Coordinates of C-alpha atoms and ligand atoms in Angstrom, one line a residue:
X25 CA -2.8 2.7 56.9
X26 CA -1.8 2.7 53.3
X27 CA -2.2 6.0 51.1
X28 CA -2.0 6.6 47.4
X29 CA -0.4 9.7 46.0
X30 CA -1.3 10.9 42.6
X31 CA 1.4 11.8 40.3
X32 CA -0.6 13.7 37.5
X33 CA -1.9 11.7 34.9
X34 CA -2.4 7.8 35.3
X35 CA 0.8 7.8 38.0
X36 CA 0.7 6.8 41.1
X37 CA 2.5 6.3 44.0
X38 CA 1.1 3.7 46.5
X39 CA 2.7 3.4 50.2
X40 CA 1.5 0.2 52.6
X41 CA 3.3 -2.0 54.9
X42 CA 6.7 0.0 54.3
X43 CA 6.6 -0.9 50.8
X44 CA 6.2 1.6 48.0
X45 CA 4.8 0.9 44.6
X46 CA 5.4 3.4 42.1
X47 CA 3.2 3.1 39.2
X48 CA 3.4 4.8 35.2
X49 CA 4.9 8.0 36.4
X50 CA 4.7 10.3 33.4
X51 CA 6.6 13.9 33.4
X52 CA 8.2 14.2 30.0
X53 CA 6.4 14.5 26.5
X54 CA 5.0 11.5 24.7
X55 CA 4.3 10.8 21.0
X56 CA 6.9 13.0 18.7
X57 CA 6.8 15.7 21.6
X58 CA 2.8 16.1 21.6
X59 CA 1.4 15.0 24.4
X60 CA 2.5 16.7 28.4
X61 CA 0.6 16.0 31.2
X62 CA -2.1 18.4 32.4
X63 CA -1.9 20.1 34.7
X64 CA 1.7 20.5 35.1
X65 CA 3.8 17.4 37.4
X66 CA 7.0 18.2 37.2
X67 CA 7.3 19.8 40.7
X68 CA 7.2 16.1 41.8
X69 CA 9.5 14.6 39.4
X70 CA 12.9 15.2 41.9
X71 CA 10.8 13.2 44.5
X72 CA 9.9 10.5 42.4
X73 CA 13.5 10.0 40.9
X74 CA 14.8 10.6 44.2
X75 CA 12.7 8.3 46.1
X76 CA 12.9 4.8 47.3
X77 CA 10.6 2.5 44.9
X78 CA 10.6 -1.2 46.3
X79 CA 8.4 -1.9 43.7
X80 CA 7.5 -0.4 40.1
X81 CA 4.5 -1.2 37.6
X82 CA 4.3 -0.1 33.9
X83 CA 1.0 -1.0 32.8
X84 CA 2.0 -0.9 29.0
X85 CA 4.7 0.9 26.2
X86 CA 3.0 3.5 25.5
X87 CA 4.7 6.6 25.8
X88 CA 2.9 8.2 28.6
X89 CA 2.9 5.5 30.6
X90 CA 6.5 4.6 29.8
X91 CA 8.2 7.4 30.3
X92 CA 11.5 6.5 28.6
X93 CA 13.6 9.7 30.2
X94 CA 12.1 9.1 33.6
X95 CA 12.9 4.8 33.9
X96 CA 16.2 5.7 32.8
X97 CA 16.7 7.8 36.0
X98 CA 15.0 5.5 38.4
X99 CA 16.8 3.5 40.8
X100 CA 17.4 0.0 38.9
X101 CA 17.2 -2.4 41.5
X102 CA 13.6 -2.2 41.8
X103 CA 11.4 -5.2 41.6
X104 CA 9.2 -4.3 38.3
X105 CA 5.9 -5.8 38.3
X106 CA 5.7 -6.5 34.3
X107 CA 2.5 -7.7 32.5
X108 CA 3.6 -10.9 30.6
X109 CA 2.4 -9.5 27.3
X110 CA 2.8 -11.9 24.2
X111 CA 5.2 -9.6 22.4
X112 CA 7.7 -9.3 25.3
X113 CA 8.1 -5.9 24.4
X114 CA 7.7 -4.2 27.7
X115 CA 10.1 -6.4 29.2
X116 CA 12.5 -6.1 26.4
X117 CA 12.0 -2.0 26.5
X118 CA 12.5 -2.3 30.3
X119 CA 16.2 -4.8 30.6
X120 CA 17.4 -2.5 27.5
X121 CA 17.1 1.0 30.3
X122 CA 18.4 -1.6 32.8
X123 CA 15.9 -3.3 34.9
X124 CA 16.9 -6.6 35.9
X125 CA 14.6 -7.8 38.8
X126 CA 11.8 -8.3 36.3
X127 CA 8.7 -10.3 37.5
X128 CA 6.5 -11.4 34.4
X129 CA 3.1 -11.6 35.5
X130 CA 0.2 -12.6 32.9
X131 CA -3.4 -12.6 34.0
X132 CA -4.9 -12.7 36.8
X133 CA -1.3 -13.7 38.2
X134 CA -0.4 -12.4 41.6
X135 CA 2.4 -11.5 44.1
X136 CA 2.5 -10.8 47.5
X137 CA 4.5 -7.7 48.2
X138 CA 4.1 -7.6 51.7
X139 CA 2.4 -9.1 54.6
X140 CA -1.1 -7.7 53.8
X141 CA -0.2 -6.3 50.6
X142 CA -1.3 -8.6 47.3
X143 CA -0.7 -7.6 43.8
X144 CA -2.4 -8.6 41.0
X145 CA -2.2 -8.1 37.5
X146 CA -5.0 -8.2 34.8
X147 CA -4.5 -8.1 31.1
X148 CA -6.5 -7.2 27.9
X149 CA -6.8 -10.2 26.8
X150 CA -7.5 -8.9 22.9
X151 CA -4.9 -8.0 21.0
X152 CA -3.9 -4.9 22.3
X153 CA -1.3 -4.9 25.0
X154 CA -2.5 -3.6 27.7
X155 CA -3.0 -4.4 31.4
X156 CA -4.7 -3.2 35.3
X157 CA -2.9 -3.5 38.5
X158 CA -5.1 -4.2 41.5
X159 CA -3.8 -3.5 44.7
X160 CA -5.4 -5.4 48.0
X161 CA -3.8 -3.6 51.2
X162 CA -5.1 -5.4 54.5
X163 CA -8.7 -5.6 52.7
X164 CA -8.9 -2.4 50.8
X165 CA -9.0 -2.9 47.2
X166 CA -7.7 -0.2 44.7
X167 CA -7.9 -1.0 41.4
X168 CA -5.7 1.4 38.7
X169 CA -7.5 0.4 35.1
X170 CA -5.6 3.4 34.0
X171 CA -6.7 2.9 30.0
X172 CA -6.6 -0.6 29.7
X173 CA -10.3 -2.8 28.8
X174 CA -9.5 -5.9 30.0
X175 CA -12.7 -7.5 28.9
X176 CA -15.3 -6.6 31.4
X177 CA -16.4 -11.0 32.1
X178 CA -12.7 -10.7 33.6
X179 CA -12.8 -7.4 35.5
X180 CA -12.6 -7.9 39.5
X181 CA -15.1 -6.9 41.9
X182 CA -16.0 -5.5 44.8
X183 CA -13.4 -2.6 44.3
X184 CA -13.2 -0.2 47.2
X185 CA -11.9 2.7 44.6
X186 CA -11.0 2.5 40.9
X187 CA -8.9 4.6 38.6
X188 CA -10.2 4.5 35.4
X189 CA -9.8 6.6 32.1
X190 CA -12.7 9.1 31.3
X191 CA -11.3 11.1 28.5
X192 CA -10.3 10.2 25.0
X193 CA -6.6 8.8 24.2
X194 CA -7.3 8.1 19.9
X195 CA -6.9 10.3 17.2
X196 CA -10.1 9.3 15.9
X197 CA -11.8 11.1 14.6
X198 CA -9.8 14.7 15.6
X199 CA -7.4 13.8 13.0
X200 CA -10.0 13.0 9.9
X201 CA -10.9 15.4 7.7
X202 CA -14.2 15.9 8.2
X203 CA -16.6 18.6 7.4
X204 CA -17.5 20.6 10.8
X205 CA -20.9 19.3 11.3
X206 CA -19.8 15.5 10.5
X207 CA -16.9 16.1 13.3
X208 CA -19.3 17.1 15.6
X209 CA -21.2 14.0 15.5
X210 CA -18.3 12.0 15.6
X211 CA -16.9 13.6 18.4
X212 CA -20.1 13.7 20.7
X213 CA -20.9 10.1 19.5
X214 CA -17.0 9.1 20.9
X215 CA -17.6 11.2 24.3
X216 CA -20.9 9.3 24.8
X217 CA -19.3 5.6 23.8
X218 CA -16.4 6.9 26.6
X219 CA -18.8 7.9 29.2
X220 CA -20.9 4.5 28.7
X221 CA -18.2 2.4 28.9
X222 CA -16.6 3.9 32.1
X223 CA -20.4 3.3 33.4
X224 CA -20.1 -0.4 32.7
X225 CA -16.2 -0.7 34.3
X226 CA -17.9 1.2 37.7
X227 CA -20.8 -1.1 37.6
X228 CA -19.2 -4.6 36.8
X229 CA -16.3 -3.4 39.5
X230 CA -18.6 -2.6 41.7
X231 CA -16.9 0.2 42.6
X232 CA -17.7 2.1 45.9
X233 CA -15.2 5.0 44.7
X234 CA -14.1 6.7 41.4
X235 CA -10.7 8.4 40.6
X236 CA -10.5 10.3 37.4
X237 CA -7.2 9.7 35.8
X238 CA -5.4 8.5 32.7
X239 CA -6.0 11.6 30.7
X240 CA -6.8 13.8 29.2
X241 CA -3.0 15.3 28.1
X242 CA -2.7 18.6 26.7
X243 CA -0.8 19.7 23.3
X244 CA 2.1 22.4 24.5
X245 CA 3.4 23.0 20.8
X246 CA 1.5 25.6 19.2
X247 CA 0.6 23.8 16.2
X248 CA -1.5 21.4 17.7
X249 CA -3.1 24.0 20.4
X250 CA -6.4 23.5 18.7
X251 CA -6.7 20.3 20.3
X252 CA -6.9 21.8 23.9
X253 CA -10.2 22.6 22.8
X254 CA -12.4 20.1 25.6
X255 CA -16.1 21.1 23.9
X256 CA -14.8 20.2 20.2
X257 CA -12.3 17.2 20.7
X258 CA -12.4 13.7 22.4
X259 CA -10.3 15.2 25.4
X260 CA -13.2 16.9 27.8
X261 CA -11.9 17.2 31.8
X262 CA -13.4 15.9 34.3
X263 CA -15.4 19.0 35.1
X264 CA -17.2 18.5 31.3
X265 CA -18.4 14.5 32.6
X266 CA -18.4 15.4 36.3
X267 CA -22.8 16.2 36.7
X268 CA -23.8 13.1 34.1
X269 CA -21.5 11.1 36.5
X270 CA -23.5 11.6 39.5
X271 CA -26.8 12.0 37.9
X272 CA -25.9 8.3 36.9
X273 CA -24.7 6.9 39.5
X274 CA -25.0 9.0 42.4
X275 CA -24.0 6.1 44.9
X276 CA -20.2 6.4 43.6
X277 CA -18.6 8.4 45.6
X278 CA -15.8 10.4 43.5
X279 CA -12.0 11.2 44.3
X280 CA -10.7 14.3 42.5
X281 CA -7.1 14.9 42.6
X282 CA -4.6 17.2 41.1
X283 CA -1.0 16.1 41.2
X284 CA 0.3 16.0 44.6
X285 CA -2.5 15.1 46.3
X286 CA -2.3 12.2 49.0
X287 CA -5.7 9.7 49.7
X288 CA -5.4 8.2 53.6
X289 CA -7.3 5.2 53.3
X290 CA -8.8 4.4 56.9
X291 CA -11.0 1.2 56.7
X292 CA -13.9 2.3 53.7
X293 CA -13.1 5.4 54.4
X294 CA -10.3 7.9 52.0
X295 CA -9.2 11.2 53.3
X296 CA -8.0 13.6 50.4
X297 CA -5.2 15.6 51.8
X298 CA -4.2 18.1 49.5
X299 CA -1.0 18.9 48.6
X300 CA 0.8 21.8 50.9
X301 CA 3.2 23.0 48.0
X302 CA 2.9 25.6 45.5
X303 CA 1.9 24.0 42.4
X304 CA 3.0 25.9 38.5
X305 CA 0.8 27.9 36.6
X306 CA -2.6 26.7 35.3
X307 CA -1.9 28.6 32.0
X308 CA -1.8 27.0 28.8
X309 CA 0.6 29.5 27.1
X310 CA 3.2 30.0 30.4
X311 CA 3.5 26.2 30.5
X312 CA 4.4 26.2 26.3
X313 CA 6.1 28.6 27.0
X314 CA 8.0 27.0 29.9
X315 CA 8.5 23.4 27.9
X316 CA 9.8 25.3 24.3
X317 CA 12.5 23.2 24.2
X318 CA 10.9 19.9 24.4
X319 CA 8.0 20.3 21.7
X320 CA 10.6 22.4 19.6
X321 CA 13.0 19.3 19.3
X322 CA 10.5 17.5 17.4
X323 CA 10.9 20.4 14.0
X324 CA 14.4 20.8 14.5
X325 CA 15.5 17.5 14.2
X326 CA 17.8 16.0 11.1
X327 CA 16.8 16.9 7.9
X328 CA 17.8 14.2 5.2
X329 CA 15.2 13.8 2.1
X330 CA 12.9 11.3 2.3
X331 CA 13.6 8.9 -0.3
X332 CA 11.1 6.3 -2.1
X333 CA 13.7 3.3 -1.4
X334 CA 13.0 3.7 2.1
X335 CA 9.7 3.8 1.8
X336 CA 9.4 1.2 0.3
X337 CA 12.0 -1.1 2.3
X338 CA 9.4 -0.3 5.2
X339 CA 6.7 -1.4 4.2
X340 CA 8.3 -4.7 2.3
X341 CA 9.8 -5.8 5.8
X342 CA 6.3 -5.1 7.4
X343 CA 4.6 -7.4 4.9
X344 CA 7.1 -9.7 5.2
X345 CA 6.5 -9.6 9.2
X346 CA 2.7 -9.7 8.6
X347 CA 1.7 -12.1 5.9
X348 CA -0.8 -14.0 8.6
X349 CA -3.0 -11.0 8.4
X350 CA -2.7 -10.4 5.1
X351 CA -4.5 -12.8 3.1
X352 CA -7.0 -11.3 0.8
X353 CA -5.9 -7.7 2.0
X354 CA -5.5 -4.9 -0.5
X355 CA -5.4 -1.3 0.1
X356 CA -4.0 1.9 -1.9
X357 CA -2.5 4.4 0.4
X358 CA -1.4 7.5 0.2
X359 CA 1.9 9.7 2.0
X360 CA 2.4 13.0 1.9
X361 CA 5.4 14.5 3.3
X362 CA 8.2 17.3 3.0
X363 CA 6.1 18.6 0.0
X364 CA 6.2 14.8 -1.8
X365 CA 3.4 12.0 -2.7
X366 CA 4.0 8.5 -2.4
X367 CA 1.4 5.8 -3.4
X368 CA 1.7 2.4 -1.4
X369 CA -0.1 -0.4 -2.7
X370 CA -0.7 -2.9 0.4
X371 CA -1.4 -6.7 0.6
X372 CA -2.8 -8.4 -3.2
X373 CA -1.5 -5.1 -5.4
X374 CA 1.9 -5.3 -3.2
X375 CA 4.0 -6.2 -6.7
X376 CA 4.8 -2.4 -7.5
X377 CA 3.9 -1.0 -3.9
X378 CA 5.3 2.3 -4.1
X379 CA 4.7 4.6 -6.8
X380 CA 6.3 8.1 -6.5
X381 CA 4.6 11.4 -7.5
X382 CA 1.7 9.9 -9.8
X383 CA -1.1 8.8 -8.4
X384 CA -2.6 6.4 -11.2
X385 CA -4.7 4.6 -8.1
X386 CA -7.1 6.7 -6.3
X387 CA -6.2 5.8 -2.4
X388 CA -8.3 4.6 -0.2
X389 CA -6.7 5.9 2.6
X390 CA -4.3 9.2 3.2
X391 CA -2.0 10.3 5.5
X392 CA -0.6 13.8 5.6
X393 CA 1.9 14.0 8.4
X394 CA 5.1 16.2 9.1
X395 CA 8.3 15.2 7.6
X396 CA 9.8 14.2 11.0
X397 CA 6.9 11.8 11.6
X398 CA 7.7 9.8 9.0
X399 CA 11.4 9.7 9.2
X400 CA 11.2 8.6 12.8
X401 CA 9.2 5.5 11.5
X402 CA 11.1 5.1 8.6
X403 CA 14.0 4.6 10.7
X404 CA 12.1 2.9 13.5
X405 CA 12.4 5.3 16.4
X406 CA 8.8 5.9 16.6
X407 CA 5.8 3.5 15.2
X408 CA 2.6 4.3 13.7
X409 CA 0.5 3.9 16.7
X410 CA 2.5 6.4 18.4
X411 CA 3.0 8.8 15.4
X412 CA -1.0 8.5 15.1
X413 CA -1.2 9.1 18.6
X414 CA 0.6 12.2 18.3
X415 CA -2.4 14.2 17.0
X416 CA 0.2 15.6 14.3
X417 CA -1.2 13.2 11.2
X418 CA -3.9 14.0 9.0
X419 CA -6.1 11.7 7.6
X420 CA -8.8 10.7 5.2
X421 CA -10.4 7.5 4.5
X422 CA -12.6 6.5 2.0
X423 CA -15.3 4.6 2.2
X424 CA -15.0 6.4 6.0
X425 CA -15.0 3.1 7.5
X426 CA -12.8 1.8 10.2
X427 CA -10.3 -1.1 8.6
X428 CA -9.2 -3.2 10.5
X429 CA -6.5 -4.5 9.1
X430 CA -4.8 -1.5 7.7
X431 CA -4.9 -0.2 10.9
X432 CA -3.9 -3.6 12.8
X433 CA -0.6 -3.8 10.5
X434 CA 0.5 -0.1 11.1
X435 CA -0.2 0.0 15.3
X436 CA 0.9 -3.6 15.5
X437 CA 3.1 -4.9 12.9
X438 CA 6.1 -4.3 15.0
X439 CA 5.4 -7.0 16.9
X440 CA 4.3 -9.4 15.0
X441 CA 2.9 -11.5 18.0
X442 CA 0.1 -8.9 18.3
X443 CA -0.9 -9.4 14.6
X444 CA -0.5 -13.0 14.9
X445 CA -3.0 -12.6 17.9
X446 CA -5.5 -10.5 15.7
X447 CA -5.3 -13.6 13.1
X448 CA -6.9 -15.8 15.4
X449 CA -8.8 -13.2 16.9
X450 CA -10.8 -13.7 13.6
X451 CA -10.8 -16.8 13.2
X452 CA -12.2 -17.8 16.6
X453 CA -14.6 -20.0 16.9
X454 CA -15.9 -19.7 20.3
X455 CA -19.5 -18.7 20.8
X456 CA -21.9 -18.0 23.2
X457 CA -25.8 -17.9 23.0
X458 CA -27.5 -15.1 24.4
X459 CA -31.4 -13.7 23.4
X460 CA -31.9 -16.6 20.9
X461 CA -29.0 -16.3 19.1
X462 CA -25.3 -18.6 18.6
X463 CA -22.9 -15.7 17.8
X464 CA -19.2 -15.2 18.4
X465 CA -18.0 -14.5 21.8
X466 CA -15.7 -12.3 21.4
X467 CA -15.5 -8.9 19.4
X468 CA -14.1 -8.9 16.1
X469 CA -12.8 -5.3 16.7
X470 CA -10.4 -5.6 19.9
X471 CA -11.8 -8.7 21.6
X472 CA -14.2 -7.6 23.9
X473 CA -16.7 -10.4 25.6
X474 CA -19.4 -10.0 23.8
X475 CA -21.8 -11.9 26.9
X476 CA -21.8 -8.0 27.8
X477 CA -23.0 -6.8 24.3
X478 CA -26.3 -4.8 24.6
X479 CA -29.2 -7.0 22.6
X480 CA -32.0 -4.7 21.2
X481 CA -34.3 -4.2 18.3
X482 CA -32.3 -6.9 16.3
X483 CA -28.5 -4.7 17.1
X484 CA -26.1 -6.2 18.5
X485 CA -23.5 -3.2 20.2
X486 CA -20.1 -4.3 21.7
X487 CA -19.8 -2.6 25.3
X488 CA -16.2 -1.9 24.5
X489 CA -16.3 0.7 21.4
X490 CA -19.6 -0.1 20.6
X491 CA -19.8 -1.4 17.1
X492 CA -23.4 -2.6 16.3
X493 CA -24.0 -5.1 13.8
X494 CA -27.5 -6.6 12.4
X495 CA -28.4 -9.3 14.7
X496 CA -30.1 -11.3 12.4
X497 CA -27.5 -11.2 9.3
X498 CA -24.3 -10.2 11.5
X499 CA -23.6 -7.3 9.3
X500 CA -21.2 -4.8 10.9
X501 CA -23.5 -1.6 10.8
X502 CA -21.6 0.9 12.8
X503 CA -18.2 1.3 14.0
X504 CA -16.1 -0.9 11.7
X505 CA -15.8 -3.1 8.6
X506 CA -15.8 -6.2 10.3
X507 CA -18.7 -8.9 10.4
X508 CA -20.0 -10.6 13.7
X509 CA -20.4 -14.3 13.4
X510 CA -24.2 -15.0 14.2
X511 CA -27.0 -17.4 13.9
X512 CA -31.0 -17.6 15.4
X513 CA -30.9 -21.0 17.6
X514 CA -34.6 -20.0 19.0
X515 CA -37.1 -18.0 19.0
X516 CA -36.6 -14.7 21.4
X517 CA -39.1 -14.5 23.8
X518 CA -41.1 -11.6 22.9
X519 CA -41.5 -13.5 19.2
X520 CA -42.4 -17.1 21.3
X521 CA -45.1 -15.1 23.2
X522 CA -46.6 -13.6 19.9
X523 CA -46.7 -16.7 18.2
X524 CA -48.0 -18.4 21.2
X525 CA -51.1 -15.5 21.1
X526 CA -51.7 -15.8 17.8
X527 CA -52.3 -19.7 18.2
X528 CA -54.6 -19.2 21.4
X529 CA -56.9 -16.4 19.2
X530 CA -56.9 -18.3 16.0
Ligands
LIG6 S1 -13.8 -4.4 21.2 FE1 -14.0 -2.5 20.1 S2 -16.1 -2.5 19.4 FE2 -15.8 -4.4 20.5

């Protein structure tokens, strides 16, 4: 009878046929010491180093799902299960802690574990690295999505019970400076995408069961404490989403678990068996209190001036890196740090690219961030994706528009293979025809299939993050800045049956 144990966050630990799968166990902070896991898992961290893993699965770099300081402790002879991502970075990341039984698997690629124990791996295919691990034990099909969108034409189905995210993992928009009303907006309009697209993974899964995991973390240094606020941020718990859940689909039967918790799985049926242990406090301030040491590393690290030289050796080398996404590019940004301004003229202005103190070009995009944040990506120990994802930037954008680009060199432009990717994302020329018209098939944004997209009233809206763009010119509307390739072949029915009327009265 297999059984899943939940680790706290999007870890889990997954026993069948004698084997054990451990999967992103998280127990140490992420992103420039921001991000812990809530509640509290670190009464189960000793059993997890401690314990006999025949088999571990990283479903991506990130930092709370690749727990640097808890792979280094791990046992190495452990088969790893590794999405074959483009970059190689995961499996570079892993052999450099140690791990040498590595199994590349790309998508849709499985191995059998055990006698009645399959394995399966499925990737976003965008992009983004990013990938699911489906489980078949003797039948029973658990499906961990954690926060990966593999595009939903290439999710599998019939899935007895699926982990999935519900809660927001983006600093969009907490981090913008918005005025309160504006953030508002943005913030129930990004709870309401999230919520939709769970929908879609539980109906295109098919999912008899739902596990609420991946998220959301909570902030233990005081200065970010304001983002533990679940009505004003993109980080609600599952008791915020829990009623519109079941009011829309009541037929999915849901599996809440803290950390510790054990699911028996007997045929359909999964028996919660709570964990017997005393668990830590629930308390926000005991459990800052309790962690001081590991958020207050991240101000009391070295302290050397930031100099424009640097700056502006980083962002040559990540041109360099980049050039394939950076034909007709050109943005002004803006740093702020450690009390200094630095102007960085990106793509077609890149001749003079930084300027330091004046400000002769107004930017179209600032960044505000703590000194520390941008000497760990100065000197490459952190990346922008991962100081953005630490919640301890502040931004403004103007036009307030998503870009693409910009934002595709900064997350990705460590690994080139992932920009290279988003080059011929763009240039793609597959289409598909749906409602009377030829358009792209998949999403400019990240990727996404758009044979899901949601046709209405002449919008077009991408199930993923939901962009809309006008159907009838392709222009992107909402969302982003990028336009959907699109074209009338026929007719749509309703405007067939009109004409057809109007012919029959005339
Ligand atoms: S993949 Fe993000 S909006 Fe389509």
């Amino acid at each position: 009878m297999p059984h899943i144990d939940y680790l706290g966050h999007a870890g889990f630990g997954v026993e069948h046929r004698g084997q054990r799968v451990l999967i992103d166990p998280f127990f140490y902070p992420a992103f420039l010491a921001s991000w812990f896991p809530d509640p509290d898992n670190r009464f189960l961290l000793e059993k997890v180093i401690g314990g006999r893993w025949d088999y571990l699965y990283i479903s991506h770099t990130h930092e709370d799902h690749f727990d640097r300081k808890v792979l280094a402790a791990l046992d190495k002879n452990v088969q790893v299960l590794c999405p074959n991502y483009r970059s190689r970075s995961l499996e570079r990341k892993l052999r450099s802690l140690g791990f040498t039984r590595i199994m590349p698997l790309g998508h849709k690629q499985s191995a059998e574990l055990a006698d009645g124990l399959r394995a399966t791996i499925y990737l976003d295919t965008g992009h983004k690295e990013d990938s699911a691990l489906l489980l078949e034990m003797d039948g029973y099909r658990f499906f961990d999505m954690n926060d990966c969108n593999t595009p939903l034409s290439e999710l599998p189905t019939e899935i007895d019970l699926l982990a999935a995210q519900y809660s927001g993992a983006m600093w969009y928009p907490n981090c913008y400076d918005y005025p309160p009303e504006i953030m508002r907006d943005k913030v129930a309009r990004v709870r309401r995408d999230l919520f939709q697209t769970l929908l879609k993974k539980c109906e295109v899964t098919k999912a008899t069961a739902y596990l609420p995991s991946a998220g959301p973390p909570c902030f233990l240094d005081p200065c970010l404490a304001h983002f533990n606020d679940r009505d004003s941020t993109i980080f609600p718990v599952w008791h915020d989403v829990r009623d519109s859940f079941r009011r829309a689909l009541p037929k999915v039967k849901v599996v809440e678990l803290e950390p510790g918790d054990r699911t028996r799985i007997a045929g359909a049926a999964i028996d919660v068996e709570p964990y017997a242990g005393e668990r830590p406090t629930k308390n926000l301030s005991e459990y800052s209190e309790l962690r001081r040491d590991e958020w207050q590393a991240f101000h009391d690290g070295p302290n050397e001036p930031i100099r424009s030289e640097d700056i502006a050796g980083y962002f040559a080398t990540l041109q360099k890196r980049n050039q394939h996404v950076l034909r007709d590019f050109s943005k002004t940004l803006r740093l702020a740090a450690d009390g200094q301004v630095w102007t960085v003229r990106l793509g077609e202005l890149a001749q003079d690219f930084v300027i330091d103190g004046e400000e002769p070009y107004d930017p179209q995009y600032s960044v505000l961030m703590p000194a520390p944040a941008l000497r760990a990506i100065l000197e490459g120990s952190t990346g922008w994706e991962e100081a953005l994802l630490s919640m301890r930037l502040r931004l403004q954008r103007h036009p307030d528009v998503f870009d693409s680009r910009l934002m595709g060199l900064l997350r990705y432009g460590n690994e080139p293979a992932q920009t290279r990717q988003m080059a011929r994302e763009m240039d793609s020329a597959e289409t598909i025809e749906r409602d009377g018209l030829r358009m792209q098939r998949f999403c400019p944004h990240a990727g996404e299939d758009l044979t899901y997209a949601t046709i209405c009233n002449g919008v077009i809206e991408c199930p993923r993050h939901h962009w809309k763009w006008n159907a009838e010119t392709g222009e992107c509307i909402e969302g982003g800045c990028l336009s959907l390739r699109v074209e009338a072949v026929a007719a749509p029915e309703c405007a067939r049956e009109e004409h057809a009327t109007a012919i029959a009265n005339r």
